[in-house]
Amino acid sequence: MKTEVTKTQERPAIDEAGLSLNEQAYRRFKQALVTLSYKPGEYLNTAQVMSDLSMGRTPVNQAIHRLSNEGLLQIIPRKGVMVSPLSIDDALELIEVRLANEVLCMKLASQRIAAQDIAELEAINQQIEVASQQRDRDGMMLLDNQFHQLLAKVAGNKMLMDILSVLHAQAQRFWASSLSKEGHMQEVIEEHRAIISALAARDAQAAADAAEGHILSFRNALLRG
């Protein structure tokens, strides 16, 4: 199996400045998993992953254990490493947990957000729209991750930020399968705008409602198949 992990000149790159080799391997591997470059249920050859990611054995092995703790990989005794399968039941359970945690995130963020954060969220969302027009799925996903990471950072709670990072990575694997549906990406962009508008107004309830609507839209896209 040869999986290509590529990026175009226009696509936003994973920021690796100042990162250790272990962290670089983790981020590259995670991006390949959430964009479905490695397919759910697929068994992985460590040597091939090392080649795909241009990383050594130790960083890749460290990444495997970290990603298995986050539920993206499964280490199967006597068989090796498998990409965690996807199921609709898992997706629905994930959505329930996201609703609770992301609503809390919005309430905290509405109290702590600065004008600079609003401007950055707007800029990322504009880049998502450009990537959507270019049909750059991987670029959209990377930017969407940046959008949600910034929201979690603004909330100012490190534990919540770590939880949301894991939840969003898991959600993106399901989301990747629905991005080709006509009009779905424009829905996401509009939902992001509603979140930004509510946060700019420092309206905690409106921000929570916008986040809830965003997650329920994700659920509906999954259920539509």
PDB file of C-alpha atoms in Angstrom:
ATOM      1  CA  MET A   1       0.000   0.000   0.000  1.00  0.00           C
ATOM      2  CA  LYS A   2       1.339   3.380  -0.990  1.00  0.00           C
ATOM      3  CA  THR A   3      -0.532   6.334   0.422  1.00  0.00           C
ATOM      4  CA  GLU A   4       0.342   9.787  -0.822  1.00  0.00           C
ATOM      5  CA  VAL A   5       0.465  12.509   1.800  1.00  0.00           C
ATOM      6  CA  THR A   6       0.805  15.654  -0.293  1.00  0.00           C
ATOM      7  CA  LYS A   7       0.246  19.383  -0.098  1.00  0.00           C
ATOM      8  CA  THR A   8      -0.049  21.933  -2.863  1.00  0.00           C
ATOM      9  CA  GLN A   9       1.616  25.317  -2.815  1.00  0.00           C
ATOM     10  CA  GLU A  10      -1.713  26.993  -2.090  1.00  0.00           C
ATOM     11  CA  ARG A  11      -2.728  24.605   0.668  1.00  0.00           C
ATOM     12  CA  PRO A  12      -2.097  25.720   4.260  1.00  0.00           C
ATOM     13  CA  ALA A  13       0.791  23.754   5.730  1.00  0.00           C
ATOM     14  CA  ILE A  14       0.989  22.181   9.151  1.00  0.00           C
ATOM     15  CA  ASP A  15       3.073  24.585  11.223  1.00  0.00           C
ATOM     16  CA  GLU A  16       6.113  22.608  12.375  1.00  0.00           C
ATOM     17  CA  ALA A  17       8.351  25.512  13.388  1.00  0.00           C
ATOM     18  CA  GLY A  18      10.219  24.670  16.571  1.00  0.00           C
ATOM     19  CA  LEU A  19       8.545  21.277  16.997  1.00  0.00           C
ATOM     20  CA  SER A  20      10.354  18.110  18.041  1.00  0.00           C
ATOM     21  CA  LEU A  21      10.546  15.187  15.609  1.00  0.00           C
ATOM     22  CA  ASN A  22       8.036  13.322  17.775  1.00  0.00           C
ATOM     23  CA  GLU A  23       5.551  16.194  17.524  1.00  0.00           C
ATOM     24  CA  GLN A  24       6.110  16.557  13.775  1.00  0.00           C
ATOM     25  CA  ALA A  25       5.436  12.848  13.230  1.00  0.00           C
ATOM     26  CA  TYR A  26       2.313  13.039  15.381  1.00  0.00           C
ATOM     27  CA  ARG A  27       0.889  16.018  13.476  1.00  0.00           C
ATOM     28  CA  ARG A  28       1.661  14.589  10.043  1.00  0.00           C
ATOM     29  CA  PHE A  29       0.241  11.175  10.947  1.00  0.00           C
ATOM     30  CA  LYS A  30      -2.864  12.694  12.521  1.00  0.00           C
ATOM     31  CA  GLN A  31      -3.522  14.820   9.427  1.00  0.00           C
ATOM     32  CA  ALA A  32      -3.242  11.739   7.210  1.00  0.00           C
ATOM     33  CA  LEU A  33      -5.739   9.916   9.425  1.00  0.00           C
ATOM     34  CA  VAL A  34      -8.355  12.666   9.660  1.00  0.00           C
ATOM     35  CA  THR A  35      -8.290  13.281   5.898  1.00  0.00           C
ATOM     36  CA  LEU A  36      -8.713   9.524   5.317  1.00  0.00           C
ATOM     37  CA  SER A  37      -5.403   9.171   3.481  1.00  0.00           C
ATOM     38  CA  TYR A  38      -5.269   6.045   5.617  1.00  0.00           C
ATOM     39  CA  LYS A  39      -8.604   4.276   5.374  1.00  0.00           C
ATOM     40  CA  PRO A  40     -10.729   3.221   8.385  1.00  0.00           C
ATOM     41  CA  GLY A  41     -10.126  -0.467   9.158  1.00  0.00           C
ATOM     42  CA  GLU A  42      -6.857  -0.531   7.193  1.00  0.00           C
ATOM     43  CA  TYR A  43      -3.827  -2.284   8.709  1.00  0.00           C
ATOM     44  CA  LEU A  44      -0.700  -0.144   8.470  1.00  0.00           C
ATOM     45  CA  ASN A  45       2.881  -1.127   7.747  1.00  0.00           C
ATOM     46  CA  THR A  46       5.146   0.958   9.982  1.00  0.00           C
ATOM     47  CA  ALA A  47       7.934   1.092   7.398  1.00  0.00           C
ATOM     48  CA  GLN A  48       5.498   2.420   4.806  1.00  0.00           C
ATOM     49  CA  VAL A  49       4.166   5.057   7.224  1.00  0.00           C
ATOM     50  CA  MET A  50       7.763   6.138   7.920  1.00  0.00           C
ATOM     51  CA  SER A  51       8.266   6.591   4.176  1.00  0.00           C
ATOM     52  CA  ASP A  52       4.939   8.398   3.683  1.00  0.00           C
ATOM     53  CA  LEU A  53       5.634  10.859   6.488  1.00  0.00           C
ATOM     54  CA  SER A  54       9.411  11.162   5.884  1.00  0.00           C
ATOM     55  CA  MET A  55      10.002  10.373   9.558  1.00  0.00           C
ATOM     56  CA  GLY A  56      12.106   7.858  11.484  1.00  0.00           C
ATOM     57  CA  ARG A  57      10.948   4.795  13.381  1.00  0.00           C
ATOM     58  CA  THR A  58      11.076   6.259  16.882  1.00  0.00           C
ATOM     59  CA  PRO A  59       8.939   9.359  16.136  1.00  0.00           C
ATOM     60  CA  VAL A  60       6.437   7.249  14.182  1.00  0.00           C
ATOM     61  CA  ASN A  61       6.183   4.690  17.003  1.00  0.00           C
ATOM     62  CA  GLN A  62       5.661   7.497  19.505  1.00  0.00           C
ATOM     63  CA  ALA A  63       2.937   8.928  17.267  1.00  0.00           C
ATOM     64  CA  ILE A  64       1.246   5.531  16.972  1.00  0.00           C
ATOM     65  CA  HIS A  65       0.923   5.207  20.745  1.00  0.00           C
ATOM     66  CA  ARG A  66      -0.304   8.779  21.122  1.00  0.00           C
ATOM     67  CA  LEU A  67      -2.879   8.408  18.343  1.00  0.00           C
ATOM     68  CA  SER A  68      -4.061   5.096  19.744  1.00  0.00           C
ATOM     69  CA  ASN A  69      -4.730   6.852  23.063  1.00  0.00           C
ATOM     70  CA  GLU A  70      -6.832   9.388  21.118  1.00  0.00           C
ATOM     71  CA  GLY A  71      -8.855   6.645  19.437  1.00  0.00           C
ATOM     72  CA  LEU A  72      -7.606   7.213  15.878  1.00  0.00           C
ATOM     73  CA  LEU A  73      -5.507   4.032  15.773  1.00  0.00           C
ATOM     74  CA  GLN A  74      -5.863   0.608  17.353  1.00  0.00           C
ATOM     75  CA  ILE A  75      -2.878  -1.541  18.345  1.00  0.00           C
ATOM     76  CA  ILE A  76      -3.963  -5.154  17.772  1.00  0.00           C
ATOM     77  CA  PRO A  77      -1.810  -7.800  19.544  1.00  0.00           C
ATOM     78  CA  ARG A  78       0.015 -10.099  17.066  1.00  0.00           C
ATOM     79  CA  LYS A  79      -1.543  -8.254  14.129  1.00  0.00           C
ATOM     80  CA  GLY A  80      -0.170  -4.743  14.189  1.00  0.00           C
ATOM     81  CA  VAL A  81      -1.664  -1.278  13.883  1.00  0.00           C
ATOM     82  CA  MET A  82      -5.100  -0.659  12.427  1.00  0.00           C
ATOM     83  CA  VAL A  83      -6.825   2.607  11.568  1.00  0.00           C
ATOM     84  CA  SER A  84      -9.871   2.783  13.827  1.00  0.00           C
ATOM     85  CA  PRO A  85     -13.063   1.891  11.910  1.00  0.00           C
ATOM     86  CA  LEU A  86     -15.933   4.351  11.580  1.00  0.00           C
ATOM     87  CA  SER A  87     -19.498   3.559  12.544  1.00  0.00           C
ATOM     88  CA  ILE A  88     -22.643   5.673  12.698  1.00  0.00           C
ATOM     89  CA  ASP A  89     -23.147   4.669  16.348  1.00  0.00           C
ATOM     90  CA  ASP A  90     -19.697   6.012  17.213  1.00  0.00           C
ATOM     91  CA  ALA A  91     -20.488   9.211  15.316  1.00  0.00           C
ATOM     92  CA  LEU A  92     -23.723   9.783  17.221  1.00  0.00           C
ATOM     93  CA  GLU A  93     -22.004   9.219  20.572  1.00  0.00           C
ATOM     94  CA  LEU A  94     -19.259  11.622  19.525  1.00  0.00           C
ATOM     95  CA  ILE A  95     -21.847  14.254  18.635  1.00  0.00           C
ATOM     96  CA  GLU A  96     -23.419  14.006  22.095  1.00  0.00           C
ATOM     97  CA  VAL A  97     -20.043  14.624  23.746  1.00  0.00           C
ATOM     98  CA  ARG A  98     -19.190  17.453  21.331  1.00  0.00           C
ATOM     99  CA  LEU A  99     -22.466  19.213  22.114  1.00  0.00           C
ATOM    100  CA  ALA A 100     -21.706  19.335  25.827  1.00  0.00           C
ATOM    101  CA  ASN A 101     -18.084  20.439  25.456  1.00  0.00           C
ATOM    102  CA  GLU A 102     -18.386  22.870  22.548  1.00  0.00           C
ATOM    103  CA  VAL A 103     -21.336  24.689  24.087  1.00  0.00           C
ATOM    104  CA  LEU A 104     -19.160  25.180  27.199  1.00  0.00           C
ATOM    105  CA  CYS A 105     -16.316  26.362  24.949  1.00  0.00           C
ATOM    106  CA  MET A 106     -18.554  29.016  23.369  1.00  0.00           C
ATOM    107  CA  LYS A 107     -19.747  30.292  26.724  1.00  0.00           C
ATOM    108  CA  LEU A 108     -16.173  30.700  27.950  1.00  0.00           C
ATOM    109  CA  ALA A 109     -14.935  32.141  24.664  1.00  0.00           C
ATOM    110  CA  SER A 110     -17.674  34.777  24.610  1.00  0.00           C
ATOM    111  CA  GLN A 111     -16.271  36.141  27.885  1.00  0.00           C
ATOM    112  CA  ARG A 112     -12.611  36.126  26.839  1.00  0.00           C
ATOM    113  CA  ILE A 113     -12.442  36.778  23.100  1.00  0.00           C
ATOM    114  CA  ALA A 114     -10.494  39.796  21.802  1.00  0.00           C
ATOM    115  CA  ALA A 115     -10.882  41.813  18.614  1.00  0.00           C
ATOM    116  CA  GLN A 116      -7.723  40.182  17.233  1.00  0.00           C
ATOM    117  CA  ASP A 117      -9.267  36.734  17.728  1.00  0.00           C
ATOM    118  CA  ILE A 118     -12.394  37.777  15.824  1.00  0.00           C
ATOM    119  CA  ALA A 119     -10.260  39.060  12.948  1.00  0.00           C
ATOM    120  CA  GLU A 120      -8.283  35.801  12.858  1.00  0.00           C
ATOM    121  CA  LEU A 121     -11.441  33.671  12.867  1.00  0.00           C
ATOM    122  CA  GLU A 122     -12.844  35.734   9.992  1.00  0.00           C
ATOM    123  CA  ALA A 123      -9.595  35.367   8.036  1.00  0.00           C
ATOM    124  CA  ILE A 124      -9.550  31.581   8.502  1.00  0.00           C
ATOM    125  CA  ASN A 125     -13.180  31.309   7.435  1.00  0.00           C
ATOM    126  CA  GLN A 126     -12.433  33.330   4.303  1.00  0.00           C
ATOM    127  CA  GLN A 127      -9.579  30.936   3.517  1.00  0.00           C
ATOM    128  CA  ILE A 128     -11.963  28.006   3.982  1.00  0.00           C
ATOM    129  CA  GLU A 129     -14.266  29.569   1.397  1.00  0.00           C
ATOM    130  CA  VAL A 130     -11.386  29.898  -1.077  1.00  0.00           C
ATOM    131  CA  ALA A 131     -10.346  26.278  -0.466  1.00  0.00           C
ATOM    132  CA  SER A 132     -13.959  25.222  -0.992  1.00  0.00           C
ATOM    133  CA  GLN A 133     -14.099  27.016  -4.335  1.00  0.00           C
ATOM    134  CA  GLN A 134     -10.876  25.246  -5.327  1.00  0.00           C
ATOM    135  CA  ARG A 135     -12.325  21.903  -4.165  1.00  0.00           C
ATOM    136  CA  ASP A 136      -9.296  21.456  -1.932  1.00  0.00           C
ATOM    137  CA  ARG A 137     -10.743  19.037   0.614  1.00  0.00           C
ATOM    138  CA  ASP A 138      -7.559  18.564   2.641  1.00  0.00           C
ATOM    139  CA  GLY A 139      -6.983  22.316   2.736  1.00  0.00           C
ATOM    140  CA  MET A 140     -10.534  22.891   3.983  1.00  0.00           C
ATOM    141  CA  MET A 141     -10.064  20.320   6.726  1.00  0.00           C
ATOM    142  CA  LEU A 142      -6.767  21.770   7.886  1.00  0.00           C
ATOM    143  CA  LEU A 143      -8.259  25.261   8.001  1.00  0.00           C
ATOM    144  CA  ASP A 144     -11.383  24.037   9.779  1.00  0.00           C
ATOM    145  CA  ASN A 145      -9.122  22.465  12.377  1.00  0.00           C
ATOM    146  CA  GLN A 146      -7.325  25.806  12.803  1.00  0.00           C
ATOM    147  CA  PHE A 147     -10.693  27.529  13.244  1.00  0.00           C
ATOM    148  CA  HIS A 148     -11.789  25.168  16.007  1.00  0.00           C
ATOM    149  CA  GLN A 149      -8.370  25.138  17.676  1.00  0.00           C
ATOM    150  CA  LEU A 150      -8.503  28.918  17.932  1.00  0.00           C
ATOM    151  CA  LEU A 151     -11.987  28.788  19.459  1.00  0.00           C
ATOM    152  CA  ALA A 152     -10.736  26.317  22.070  1.00  0.00           C
ATOM    153  CA  LYS A 153      -7.662  28.455  22.780  1.00  0.00           C
ATOM    154  CA  VAL A 154      -9.799  31.582  23.254  1.00  0.00           C
ATOM    155  CA  ALA A 155     -11.931  29.712  25.810  1.00  0.00           C
ATOM    156  CA  GLY A 156      -8.827  29.736  28.000  1.00  0.00           C
ATOM    157  CA  ASN A 157      -9.212  26.296  29.588  1.00  0.00           C
ATOM    158  CA  LYS A 158      -6.278  23.944  28.834  1.00  0.00           C
ATOM    159  CA  MET A 159      -8.124  20.788  29.852  1.00  0.00           C
ATOM    160  CA  LEU A 160     -11.094  21.672  27.663  1.00  0.00           C
ATOM    161  CA  MET A 161      -8.733  22.516  24.787  1.00  0.00           C
ATOM    162  CA  ASP A 162      -7.154  19.035  25.001  1.00  0.00           C
ATOM    163  CA  ILE A 163     -10.569  17.351  25.068  1.00  0.00           C
ATOM    164  CA  LEU A 164     -11.819  19.331  22.081  1.00  0.00           C
ATOM    165  CA  SER A 165      -8.656  18.557  20.092  1.00  0.00           C
ATOM    166  CA  VAL A 166      -9.330  14.822  20.412  1.00  0.00           C
ATOM    167  CA  LEU A 167     -13.047  15.167  19.689  1.00  0.00           C
ATOM    168  CA  HIS A 168     -12.511  17.332  16.630  1.00  0.00           C
ATOM    169  CA  ALA A 169      -9.920  14.972  15.132  1.00  0.00           C
ATOM    170  CA  GLN A 170     -12.355  12.088  15.493  1.00  0.00           C
ATOM    171  CA  ALA A 171     -15.193  14.145  14.048  1.00  0.00           C
ATOM    172  CA  GLN A 172     -13.127  15.189  11.031  1.00  0.00           C
ATOM    173  CA  ARG A 173     -12.777  11.582   9.876  1.00  0.00           C
ATOM    174  CA  PHE A 174     -16.555  11.349   9.628  1.00  0.00           C
ATOM    175  CA  TRP A 175     -16.776  14.837   8.147  1.00  0.00           C
ATOM    176  CA  ALA A 176     -14.298  13.996   5.361  1.00  0.00           C
ATOM    177  CA  SER A 177     -16.813  11.592   3.859  1.00  0.00           C
ATOM    178  CA  SER A 178     -19.507  14.291   3.555  1.00  0.00           C
ATOM    179  CA  LEU A 179     -17.439  17.167   2.130  1.00  0.00           C
ATOM    180  CA  SER A 180     -18.167  16.184  -1.464  1.00  0.00           C
ATOM    181  CA  LYS A 181     -21.909  16.722  -0.985  1.00  0.00           C
ATOM    182  CA  GLU A 182     -23.252  19.701  -2.900  1.00  0.00           C
ATOM    183  CA  GLY A 183     -23.703  22.780  -0.745  1.00  0.00           C
ATOM    184  CA  HIS A 184     -22.414  21.233   2.479  1.00  0.00           C
ATOM    185  CA  MET A 185     -19.249  23.299   2.679  1.00  0.00           C
ATOM    186  CA  GLN A 186     -21.176  26.535   2.163  1.00  0.00           C
ATOM    187  CA  GLU A 187     -23.400  25.528   5.090  1.00  0.00           C
ATOM    188  CA  VAL A 188     -20.284  25.113   7.234  1.00  0.00           C
ATOM    189  CA  ILE A 189     -18.956  28.537   6.227  1.00  0.00           C
ATOM    190  CA  GLU A 190     -22.281  30.188   7.118  1.00  0.00           C
ATOM    191  CA  GLU A 191     -22.378  28.352  10.442  1.00  0.00           C
ATOM    192  CA  HIS A 192     -18.879  29.608  11.216  1.00  0.00           C
ATOM    193  CA  ARG A 193     -20.045  33.150  10.440  1.00  0.00           C
ATOM    194  CA  ALA A 194     -22.888  32.772  12.925  1.00  0.00           C
ATOM    195  CA  ILE A 195     -20.420  31.657  15.596  1.00  0.00           C
ATOM    196  CA  ILE A 196     -18.103  34.588  14.866  1.00  0.00           C
ATOM    197  CA  SER A 197     -20.975  37.097  14.913  1.00  0.00           C
ATOM    198  CA  ALA A 198     -22.227  35.847  18.278  1.00  0.00           C
ATOM    199  CA  LEU A 199     -18.749  35.916  19.787  1.00  0.00           C
ATOM    200  CA  ALA A 200     -18.113  39.422  18.442  1.00  0.00           C
ATOM    201  CA  ALA A 201     -21.299  40.520  20.236  1.00  0.00           C
ATOM    202  CA  ARG A 202     -20.125  38.655  23.371  1.00  0.00           C
ATOM    203  CA  ASP A 203     -23.505  36.933  23.402  1.00  0.00           C
ATOM    204  CA  ALA A 204     -22.852  33.664  25.240  1.00  0.00           C
ATOM    205  CA  GLN A 205     -26.261  32.134  24.520  1.00  0.00           C
ATOM    206  CA  ALA A 206     -26.171  33.021  20.821  1.00  0.00           C
ATOM    207  CA  ALA A 207     -22.659  31.574  20.555  1.00  0.00           C
ATOM    208  CA  ALA A 208     -23.763  28.366  22.284  1.00  0.00           C
ATOM    209  CA  ASP A 209     -26.800  28.124  19.992  1.00  0.00           C
ATOM    210  CA  ALA A 210     -24.626  28.685  16.910  1.00  0.00           C
ATOM    211  CA  ALA A 211     -22.190  25.965  18.007  1.00  0.00           C
ATOM    212  CA  GLU A 212     -25.066  23.588  18.676  1.00  0.00           C
ATOM    213  CA  GLY A 213     -26.512  24.312  15.240  1.00  0.00           C
ATOM    214  CA  HIS A 214     -23.111  23.679  13.662  1.00  0.00           C
ATOM    215  CA  ILE A 215     -22.789  20.267  15.317  1.00  0.00           C
ATOM    216  CA  LEU A 216     -26.375  19.250  14.524  1.00  0.00           C
ATOM    217  CA  SER A 217     -25.767  20.223  10.893  1.00  0.00           C
ATOM    218  CA  PHE A 218     -22.782  17.861  10.945  1.00  0.00           C
ATOM    219  CA  ARG A 219     -25.031  15.123  12.317  1.00  0.00           C
ATOM    220  CA  ASN A 220     -27.642  15.730   9.610  1.00  0.00           C
ATOM    221  CA  ALA A 221     -24.990  15.559   6.886  1.00  0.00           C
ATOM    222  CA  LEU A 222     -23.856  12.182   8.225  1.00  0.00           C
ATOM    223  CA  LEU A 223     -27.366  10.808   8.441  1.00  0.00           C
ATOM    224  CA  ARG A 224     -28.130  11.916   4.888  1.00  0.00           C
ATOM    225  CA  GLY A 225     -25.347   9.583   3.841  1.00  0.00           C
TER     226      GLY A 225
END
